[in-house]
Every structure is written in structure tokens, then in C-alpha cells.
Amino acid sequence: MNYYSVENLVEKEVWVISHYVDTLKLGDFAAGKMLEKLMRLFMKNYVFEYLPQFHYLCVQNCICQMLSFLGCKHSHQYMNCALEFCILPKNEENGWFSFVQRKMGDLIISPLKQCVKVKTVLSPTNAWRINRESLDNKKIFIAIVDVYYLYYRREFNKIHGAHAVIVTGYDTDVINIIDWYEPYFFQGNIDRRDFLKARSSSNPKNDNPYSGWPIYNKWIDIEFNFNELSPKECLFNNISYTLQKRYNTDSNNNMLFGIDALNYLLNISIKHHANQSLWKNMHNDMFGLWRLYNLFLTNFSEVAHSYANIKNFLPLFETYNKLFQDILYIILKQSVRESERTFERFSDMFSRFIELTSSLYAILEKISFNDKNLIISV
């Protein structure tokens, strides 16, 4: 794996800092201020890990980094990166379809969901008061912000879009944040007024696929209060969730899942292949799913190399990833300039993609049924 990090010894470091402050025998207020200064110094020198597969998955990236900071091993394996195609059909006026996105509380596998608390308070002042109390108690958190207000990013004062950062402290007029995400890898201060604007933004719609929905002071608290799972247990949770999402299990809605969703996409693209906005919308949503699949493939590969009867399936998963990527390129090309020849290539490749998705489901089902009979590689 390609990490940009150093191994962390957070639990030990926090204990040493706290123990040192205790030995000074200061009053409560002075001790609190000393602890705050030393923790800030520690945070400044702490190197957060970054896995390139988290590019375009900023919330998952922050959750993973928070879990690692709290001492969790192989935290990337805890992300919910199940392969999930879920579409809500619409009429032409509303763009023919929309992909149903995962809620923030569902970005981590089921056994750990109770550790991720997604919260929101409409008042920026009240939200910050609650967050400030957490920071005073040495609890860092993840804030959802609008990149339009982040001075270190290229979108500053140009483009709106939701993003996630880790908030680690504050002074009178500044907020200390960590945005350990390529290409910025930012760790420093932003103006308190800009931070509050970024958090309370309505995030108006523009070309950024992460725009178009209000942020309204959302944040995430992480509580590391669970027994850790092995990478294999994490993988099988993702496999189980993928298999559950193959079919529509709710007869009260019109959503399409799995192969049904992919067939709908193919049919609607055949009927309206000259409409460039359809291709643009499809690319934005499919691209996010491909990034999730990249993370799934990384986690699957780590486990597969330890078990001979899973490792044999790895080439098919890699072929699927390559085809997924090639399709995205064709969709993007069609969104820029409509071409009959390009569409024919898309139609052929997407039909193959549907067949391969069906094969992938069958393999995952086979792996799931043989959970107790895995053969350890020598």
C-alpha cells in the first residue's frame, strides 16, 4: 500500500502529555491551558496518514484519519466501500435519473456505525459553541465546509463545493484545521469568520459535483468505543452489504438496484444519447462510485493475498476496475462532444460491464458462502 505517513503512537503521546501536566501541580485553569498548548504542539507535529484511494472521498478520508489518530489499526478497512448501484428514475425535466447517495452515517461498516455521530445545528453560533466545548475537552471533530471559503484551495472565492476537514483547536480569531488531502495537505489556521461562513454555506449548485445541497453546520464526532475487527471481518461486512444491495428490498419506492439500475442507465442512454447533460450527470455520479470501488479493490487485495481461494479471483476484480475506468473516459468524452461512434463504443463496453457486474456478484456470493473454509496462503 502507498501511504504518506509515519506510524502513530497517539495513545502513548497523549498519556505522556497528560502525565507531565499532572506533575506540574497547577491549578485547574492553568493546567487546562498548559494541556491545550502541548496538545496543539503535538497535533502540529503529528503526521496524518493519507491513502491515495481516498481522493474524492474526503469525508471517508477524515473518518479514517480520525480513527487512526485515536489508535485504530487498518482504519481504511472500516470504510463502507461496498459496490452499490442505486438509481431513482425521473422524468426528462428532472434529468431522467439520480443516483441515491449514501448518508454520512453509512460511510463506515455496520458494526462500527454507532461510533460515527453525524450532527447539525442550524445556528452557526450554537453549532460553534457546541464544537468549542468539545475542543475544550480535547475532542477533535470533522467539519463539513464549503471550499469557496478556504483560502488555500484553488476554488477559493470561485467555486462552491462540500468538503471535510478535521478541526483540532482554536484561538480568538482563528480555527486550527487539518485538511490532509491531496494536493494541499494543509495543516494550519483559517480565519474564524471564513470558517463559520464555510460551515453555514447553502453550497449553491455549480459544476462541482459536490455542490447543490446545503451544508448548514454539519459535523461528525467519532467515538472509538468498539472492539477492533480484523481486515477479513471488515471485508466480509462490505461483501455482505454489496450482496444486500443487489435488489430492491423496499416495494414502497421506485428505486432500482444492481443490475436493474445498470440496465436502466443503458436504456436511457440509448434513448437520449444526443443529450450531453445526461452524460455529464452520469459521469459525476459514476465517478464517485468508481472511487469507492478503488477503495474496495485495495481492501480486497490486502485480504486476498492471505487466502489462496480468494486470491484466484483478484484478476477479475482488477479487470472490472479497468473497464469501469475506461467507461468513465467514454462517458466524459460523450459529455464534451456527442458522437455516434463514441456512443457505440459506450454501448458495447457498458453491456460488457453489466455482464461483468453479474459475474462479480456471483463471485462475492461464493466467497461469502465459503467464509469458514478460506485456505490460508503459504
Coordinates of N, CA, C and O in Angstrom, one line a residue, residues 55 58 145-158 161-165 179 181-184 186 208:
H55 N -8.9 9.9 -2.6 CA -9.1 11.1 -3.4 C -10.5 11.1 -3.9 O -11.0 10.1 -4.4
C58 N -13.5 12.7 0.5 CA -12.9 13.5 1.6 C -13.5 13.1 3.0 O -12.8 13.2 4.0
V145 N -17.5 21.7 5.2 CA -17.3 23.1 4.9 C -17.4 23.2 3.4 O -17.4 22.3 2.6
D146 N -17.6 24.5 3.0 CA -17.6 24.9 1.6 C -16.3 25.4 1.1 O -15.7 26.3 1.7
V147 N -15.7 24.7 0.1 CA -14.3 25.1 -0.3 C -14.2 26.5 -0.9 O -13.1 27.1 -0.9
Y148 N -15.4 27.1 -1.2 CA -15.4 28.5 -1.6 C -14.7 29.5 -0.6 O -14.2 30.5 -1.0
Y149 N -14.7 29.1 0.7 CA -14.2 29.9 1.7 C -12.9 29.5 2.3 O -12.4 30.1 3.3
L150 N -12.2 28.5 1.7 CA -10.9 28.0 2.1 C -9.8 28.7 1.3 O -9.6 28.3 0.1
Y151 N -9.1 29.6 1.9 CA -8.1 30.4 1.1 C -7.0 29.6 0.5 O -6.4 30.0 -0.5
Y152 N -6.7 28.4 1.0 CA -5.5 27.6 0.5 C -5.9 26.8 -0.7 O -5.1 26.1 -1.3
R153 N -7.2 26.7 -1.1 CA -7.6 25.9 -2.2 C -7.9 26.7 -3.4 O -8.2 27.9 -3.4
R154 N -7.7 26.1 -4.6 CA -7.9 26.8 -5.9 C -9.3 27.2 -6.1 O -9.6 28.1 -6.9
E155 N -10.3 26.6 -5.4 CA -11.7 27.0 -5.5 C -12.1 28.3 -4.8 O -13.2 28.8 -4.9
F156 N -11.1 28.8 -4.0 CA -11.4 30.0 -3.1 C -12.0 31.1 -3.8 O -11.4 31.6 -4.8
N157 N -13.2 31.6 -3.4 CA -13.9 32.7 -4.0 C -14.3 32.5 -5.4 O -14.6 33.4 -6.2
K158 N -14.3 31.2 -5.9 CA -14.6 30.9 -7.3 C -15.7 29.8 -7.4 O -16.7 30.0 -8.1
G161 N -18.5 24.0 -3.2 CA -18.5 22.5 -3.1 C -18.2 22.0 -1.7 O -17.4 22.6 -1.0
A162 N -18.9 21.0 -1.3 CA -18.8 20.5 0.1 C -17.5 19.7 0.2 O -17.0 19.1 -0.7
H163 N -16.8 19.9 1.4 CA -15.6 19.2 1.7 C -15.5 18.9 3.2 O -16.4 19.4 3.9
A164 N -14.6 18.1 3.6 CA -14.5 17.7 5.0 C -13.1 18.0 5.5 O -12.1 17.8 4.8
V165 N -13.0 18.6 6.7 CA -11.7 18.9 7.3 C -11.8 18.5 8.8 O -12.9 18.3 9.4
D179 N -6.4 19.5 6.8 CA -7.0 19.0 5.6 C -6.0 18.2 4.9 O -5.4 18.6 3.9
Y181 N -5.2 16.0 2.6 CA -5.9 15.5 1.4 C -5.1 16.1 0.2 O -4.8 17.3 0.2
E182 N -4.9 15.3 -0.8 CA -4.1 15.8 -1.9 C -4.9 16.8 -2.8 O -6.1 16.8 -2.9
P183 N -4.2 17.8 -3.4 CA -2.7 18.0 -3.3 C -2.3 19.0 -2.3 O -1.1 19.4 -2.2
Y184 N -3.2 19.4 -1.4 CA -2.9 20.5 -0.4 C -2.2 20.1 0.8 O -1.2 20.7 1.2
F186 N -2.9 20.4 3.9 CA -2.9 21.6 4.7 C -3.1 21.3 6.2 O -3.9 20.5 6.6
N208 N -19.2 21.9 -9.8 CA -18.7 20.9 -8.8 C -19.7 19.9 -8.4 O -20.8 20.2 -8.0

